[in-house]
XYZ file of N, CA and C in Angstrom:
429
model
N 0.852 -1.179 0.000
C 0.000 0.000 0.000
C 0.890 1.232 0.000
N 0.556 2.180 -0.861
C 1.326 3.409 -0.991
C 0.546 4.570 -0.390
N 1.223 5.406 0.368
C 0.602 6.605 0.917
C 1.670 7.668 1.155
N 1.228 8.893 1.353
C 2.135 9.993 1.608
C 2.251 10.927 0.422
N 2.826 12.091 0.688
C 3.027 13.125 -0.336
C 4.451 13.656 -0.197
N 5.157 13.713 -1.313
C 6.563 14.110 -1.321
C 6.791 15.127 -2.430
N 7.663 16.073 -2.181
C 7.989 17.109 -3.166
C 9.443 16.911 -3.598
N 9.641 16.747 -4.913
C 10.990 16.607 -5.468
C 11.045 17.302 -6.825
N 12.253 17.675 -7.230
C 12.449 18.350 -8.516
C 13.044 17.386 -9.539
N 12.659 17.585 -10.778
C 13.252 16.840 -11.888
C 14.559 17.539 -12.253
N 15.611 16.754 -12.460
C 16.887 17.371 -12.811
C 16.965 17.656 -14.311
N 18.066 18.230 -14.741
C 18.247 18.640 -16.138
C 18.234 17.458 -17.111
N 18.491 16.253 -16.607
C 18.495 15.056 -17.451
C 17.174 14.293 -17.385
N 16.121 14.933 -16.884
C 14.778 14.352 -16.761
C 14.722 13.173 -15.793
N 15.556 13.235 -14.760
C 15.537 12.207 -13.726
C 14.811 12.738 -12.504
N 14.087 11.840 -11.850
C 13.315 12.209 -10.664
C 13.613 11.217 -9.550
N 13.911 11.736 -8.371
C 14.151 10.901 -7.201
C 12.820 10.373 -6.677
N 12.762 9.073 -6.468
C 11.579 8.440 -5.879
C 11.931 8.103 -4.432
N 11.157 8.593 -3.464
C 11.470 8.338 -2.055
C 11.596 6.839 -1.743
N 12.522 6.510 -0.835
C 12.817 5.122 -0.485
C 11.571 4.361 -0.045
N 10.704 4.995 0.726
C 9.486 4.329 1.201
C 8.633 3.845 0.022
N 8.567 4.634 -1.029
C 7.780 4.253 -2.200
C 8.539 3.244 -3.062
N 9.846 3.418 -3.193
C 10.654 2.477 -3.986
C 10.572 1.063 -3.428
N 10.514 0.937 -2.120
C 10.419 -0.389 -1.505
C 9.202 -1.142 -2.012
N 8.068 -0.467 -2.080
C 6.837 -1.096 -2.551
C 6.808 -1.312 -4.051
N 7.499 -0.463 -4.800
C 7.518 -0.589 -6.257
C 8.434 -1.716 -6.717
N 9.482 -1.980 -5.967
C 10.422 -3.030 -6.342
C 11.541 -2.509 -7.227
N 12.382 -3.427 -7.690
C 13.542 -3.066 -8.499
C 13.171 -2.581 -9.896
N 12.062 -3.095 -10.420
C 11.549 -2.704 -11.743
C 10.047 -2.532 -11.627
N 9.542 -1.515 -12.285
C 8.105 -1.255 -12.242
C 7.701 -0.545 -13.524
N 6.407 -0.316 -13.677
C 5.878 0.278 -14.915
C 5.393 1.701 -14.652
N 5.766 2.602 -15.538
C 5.281 3.984 -15.524
C 4.399 4.174 -16.750
N 3.257 4.818 -16.561
C 2.377 5.104 -17.686
C 1.581 6.369 -17.407
N 0.794 6.775 -18.381
C -0.088 7.925 -18.205
C -1.144 7.564 -17.170
N -1.363 8.486 -16.256
C -2.426 8.311 -15.276
C -3.606 9.187 -15.644
N -4.663 9.034 -14.901
C -5.833 9.876 -15.119
C -5.610 11.238 -14.466
N -6.322 12.214 -14.884
C -6.263 13.572 -14.346
C -4.946 14.288 -14.640
N -4.175 13.807 -15.624
C -2.961 14.502 -16.034
C -1.713 14.191 -15.232
N -1.698 13.069 -14.527
C -0.507 12.677 -13.786
C 0.117 11.442 -14.433
N 1.237 10.983 -13.876
C 1.823 9.712 -14.282
C 1.557 8.706 -13.172
N 1.433 7.437 -13.541
C 1.173 6.379 -12.566
C 2.300 5.358 -12.621
N 2.772 4.960 -11.440
C 3.800 3.935 -11.312
C 3.167 2.717 -10.656
N 3.323 1.556 -11.289
C 2.717 0.320 -10.793
C 3.788 -0.725 -10.497
N 3.749 -1.334 -9.306
C 4.631 -2.477 -9.075
C 4.198 -3.615 -9.991
N 5.083 -4.569 -10.278
C 4.761 -5.636 -11.233
C 3.441 -6.369 -10.963
N 3.161 -6.719 -9.743
C 1.928 -7.473 -9.448
C 0.682 -6.644 -9.750
N 0.709 -5.363 -9.401
C -0.444 -4.493 -9.682
C -0.611 -4.276 -11.180
N 0.501 -4.103 -11.888
C 0.442 -3.919 -13.339
C -0.133 -5.171 -14.000
N 0.309 -6.339 -13.558
C -0.204 -7.594 -14.127
C -1.696 -7.737 -13.866
N -2.147 -7.385 -12.667
C -3.573 -7.470 -12.345
C -4.376 -6.520 -13.231
N -3.870 -5.302 -13.414
C -4.544 -4.340 -14.281
C -4.553 -4.832 -15.720
N -3.417 -5.333 -16.175
C -3.311 -5.857 -17.533
C -4.313 -6.989 -17.764
N -4.450 -7.852 -16.801
C -5.391 -8.976 -16.917
C -6.836 -8.473 -17.033
N -7.197 -7.494 -16.229
C -8.545 -6.924 -16.302
C -8.785 -6.276 -17.664
N -7.802 -5.530 -18.134
C -7.957 -4.835 -19.411
C -7.996 -5.807 -20.582
N -7.298 -6.898 -20.448
C -7.281 -7.916 -21.505
C -8.682 -8.509 -21.732
N -9.512 -8.472 -20.702
C -10.849 -9.047 -20.801
C -11.911 -8.048 -21.260
N -11.499 -6.805 -21.496
C -12.466 -5.840 -22.021
C -12.806 -6.218 -23.458
N -14.046 -5.992 -23.845
C -14.433 -6.353 -25.219
C -13.763 -5.448 -26.254
N -13.037 -6.067 -27.175
C -12.326 -5.336 -28.219
C -13.292 -4.578 -29.127
N -14.524 -5.025 -29.182
C -15.509 -4.390 -30.050
C -15.969 -3.028 -29.524
N -15.661 -2.712 -28.255
C -16.069 -1.425 -27.691
C -14.996 -0.367 -27.922
N -15.403 0.701 -28.552
C -14.486 1.785 -28.894
C -13.831 2.386 -27.642
N -14.615 2.604 -26.579
C -14.065 3.197 -25.359
C -13.056 2.273 -24.680
N -13.280 0.967 -24.742
C -12.331 0.002 -24.173
C -11.016 0.036 -24.952
N -11.102 0.034 -26.263
C -9.883 0.105 -27.086
C -9.109 1.384 -26.797
N -9.816 2.487 -26.680
C -9.168 3.780 -26.428
C -8.448 3.782 -25.077
N -9.079 3.214 -24.060
C -8.460 3.207 -22.741
C -7.227 2.303 -22.707
N -7.311 1.149 -23.332
C -6.162 0.243 -23.396
C -5.009 0.920 -24.122
N -5.300 1.571 -25.221
C -4.252 2.278 -25.969
C -3.635 3.392 -25.134
N -4.482 4.130 -24.438
C -4.029 5.225 -23.580
C -3.005 4.722 -22.563
N -3.314 3.619 -21.884
C -2.420 3.108 -20.848
C -1.166 2.444 -21.395
N -1.328 1.627 -22.423
C -0.208 0.807 -22.883
C 0.731 1.525 -23.846
N 0.233 2.439 -24.646
C 1.090 3.128 -25.611
C 2.171 3.950 -24.915
N 1.841 4.521 -23.802
C 2.814 5.349 -23.102
C 3.594 4.628 -22.020
N 3.337 3.358 -21.822
C 3.968 2.627 -20.720
C 5.458 2.421 -20.953
N 6.210 2.493 -19.866
C 7.657 2.276 -19.913
C 8.086 1.551 -18.646
N 9.015 0.637 -18.805
C 9.554 -0.046 -17.632
C 10.611 0.846 -16.992
N 10.576 0.938 -15.681
C 11.508 1.784 -14.940
C 12.364 0.947 -14.011
N 13.592 1.397 -13.860
C 14.525 0.784 -12.923
C 15.307 1.930 -12.285
N 15.088 2.190 -10.998
C 15.811 3.298 -10.361
C 17.326 3.077 -10.393
N 18.069 4.184 -10.520
C 19.527 4.090 -10.453
C 19.959 3.981 -8.992
N 21.236 3.973 -8.749
C 21.756 3.787 -7.387
C 21.368 4.919 -6.441
N 21.041 6.084 -6.991
C 20.605 7.214 -6.165
C 19.088 7.255 -5.988
N 18.374 6.262 -6.535
C 16.923 6.209 -6.388
C 16.168 7.057 -7.396
N 16.825 7.423 -8.503
C 16.177 8.265 -9.524
C 15.697 7.410 -10.685
N 14.630 7.872 -11.301
C 14.126 7.242 -12.527
C 14.171 8.279 -13.645
N 14.313 7.791 -14.861
C 14.299 8.653 -16.040
C 12.869 8.741 -16.548
N 12.377 9.952 -16.752
C 11.022 10.147 -17.267
C 11.115 10.348 -18.776
N 10.546 9.426 -19.564
C 10.607 9.569 -21.027
C 9.919 10.861 -21.486
N 10.439 11.498 -22.537
C 9.869 12.768 -23.009
C 8.356 12.760 -23.240
N 7.762 11.727 -23.881
C 6.307 11.794 -24.084
C 5.522 11.793 -22.761
N 6.006 11.070 -21.762
C 5.320 11.053 -20.473
C 5.540 12.363 -19.719
N 6.718 12.894 -19.835
C 7.020 14.186 -19.209
C 6.119 15.278 -19.784
N 5.946 15.237 -21.093
C 5.078 16.213 -21.760
C 3.614 16.011 -21.366
N 3.155 14.761 -21.359
C 1.765 14.471 -21.005
C 1.412 15.041 -19.625
N 2.305 14.854 -18.655
C 2.032 15.280 -17.287
C 2.477 16.715 -17.007
N 2.958 17.422 -18.033
C 3.420 18.809 -17.904
C 4.478 18.949 -16.804
N 5.387 17.984 -16.747
C 6.432 18.006 -15.728
C 7.577 18.885 -16.202
N 7.903 19.871 -15.415
C 9.009 20.758 -15.751
C 10.087 20.690 -14.685
N 9.799 21.135 -13.506
C 10.797 21.144 -12.440
C 10.221 20.525 -11.160
N 9.350 21.252 -10.487
C 8.795 20.800 -9.210
C 7.692 19.761 -9.414
N 7.808 18.671 -8.685
C 6.796 17.620 -8.771
C 6.283 17.275 -7.381
N 5.123 16.664 -7.365
C 4.564 16.082 -6.155
C 4.399 14.597 -6.452
N 4.941 13.769 -5.582
C 4.831 12.323 -5.724
C 3.943 11.855 -4.591
N 2.862 11.166 -4.947
C 1.928 10.725 -3.906
C 1.734 9.217 -3.956
N 1.453 8.663 -2.795
C 1.017 7.284 -2.721
C -0.481 7.269 -2.894
N -0.978 6.403 -3.756
C -2.418 6.326 -4.030
C -2.864 4.864 -3.954
N -2.719 4.281 -2.775
C -3.119 2.900 -2.492
C -2.289 1.894 -3.292
N -2.742 1.507 -4.474
C -2.073 0.450 -5.243
C -1.024 0.974 -6.216
N -0.875 2.287 -6.294
C 0.065 2.875 -7.257
C 0.672 4.139 -6.657
N 1.700 4.622 -7.328
C 2.322 5.898 -6.993
C 1.998 6.840 -8.145
N 1.690 8.091 -7.831
C 1.406 9.072 -8.879
C 2.425 10.200 -8.827
N 2.798 10.682 -10.006
C 3.707 11.821 -10.135
C 2.915 12.955 -10.779
N 2.891 14.085 -10.107
C 2.137 15.253 -10.564
C 3.069 16.445 -10.733
N 2.806 17.267 -11.726
C 3.421 18.589 -11.772
C 2.861 19.338 -10.563
N 3.713 20.034 -9.828
C 3.276 20.687 -8.594
C 2.069 21.594 -8.820
N 2.081 22.346 -9.931
C 0.966 23.263 -10.205
C -0.338 22.498 -10.442
N -0.246 21.389 -11.165
C -1.453 20.582 -11.430
C -1.994 19.976 -10.136
N -1.092 19.510 -9.279
C -1.534 18.922 -8.015
C -2.257 19.967 -7.164
N -1.682 21.155 -7.076
C -2.323 22.227 -6.298
C -3.694 22.579 -6.878
N -3.794 22.664 -8.198
C -5.083 22.959 -8.845
C -6.081 21.835 -8.592
N -5.607 20.588 -8.668
C -6.486 19.447 -8.410
C -7.015 19.498 -6.978
N -6.139 19.769 -6.026
C -6.579 19.858 -4.625
C -7.601 20.972 -4.435
N -7.342 22.118 -5.057
C -8.287 23.243 -4.958
C -9.656 22.853 -5.510
N -9.652 22.154 -6.643
C -10.906 21.793 -7.309
C -11.686 20.736 -6.544
N -10.999 19.853 -5.853
C -11.704 18.757 -5.176
C -11.911 18.981 -3.691
N -11.188 19.910 -3.095
C -11.252 20.130 -1.649
C -12.680 20.341 -1.154
N -13.401 21.213 -1.809
C -14.752 21.547 -1.355
C -15.733 20.404 -1.558
N -15.420 19.485 -2.448
C -16.389 18.432 -2.747
C -16.041 17.078 -2.140
N -15.046 17.017 -1.258
C -14.645 15.729 -0.681
C -15.800 15.067 0.061
N -16.563 15.849 0.805
C -17.687 15.264 1.542
C -18.743 14.690 0.594
N -19.039 15.412 -0.480
C -20.031 14.898 -1.426
C -19.491 13.685 -2.182
N -18.192 13.666 -2.439
C -17.593 12.487 -3.071
C -17.731 11.289 -2.136
N -17.430 11.489 -0.858
C -17.557 10.405 0.124
C -18.981 9.879 0.172
N -19.962 10.782 0.121
C -21.361 10.354 0.124
C -21.711 9.571 -1.133
N -21.175 9.986 -2.272
C -21.525 9.327 -3.536
C -20.886 7.951 -3.685
N -19.800 7.682 -2.958
C -19.159 6.370 -3.074
C -19.510 5.437 -1.930
N -20.465 5.852 -1.097
C -20.860 5.016 0.040
C -21.330 3.629 -0.421
N -21.867 3.539 -1.603
C -22.342 2.258 -2.129
C -21.196 1.294 -2.446
N -19.972 1.783 -2.461
C -18.836 0.923 -2.752
C -18.370 0.154 -1.515
N -19.104 0.306 -0.403
C -18.857 -0.434 0.831
C -17.474 -0.151 1.395
N -17.161 1.128 1.537
C -15.876 1.500 2.142
C -16.028 1.464 3.628
């Protein structure tokens, strides 16, 4: 399980330090791909395989299913942190998430997310007032 919020900067070579607490859960190799809401998502191998298995069973005849599978898999890249705990962010993923310098890295239960600091702040502003209504709307999910 991943949790917490960390602030780190991307260096000139597009490398980003991943905190040790998060690296432990991700393992030696993991998958980075486009996330929802304009962030990047990092999945440990077991979580990626579980997601891949679910997506594999989506009906190919559905346009929205094909689009979502393409969205996740086309941008996916395998990551392996260097000895300093940094990962290289490929240019297309860096562009997708609007990552320039300051980032916010968050634990989000089964995955780690990387956000441009400005996008994360805007996301928090937009959702802060509606957290209670979101909680009410997901009560049926048996949390």
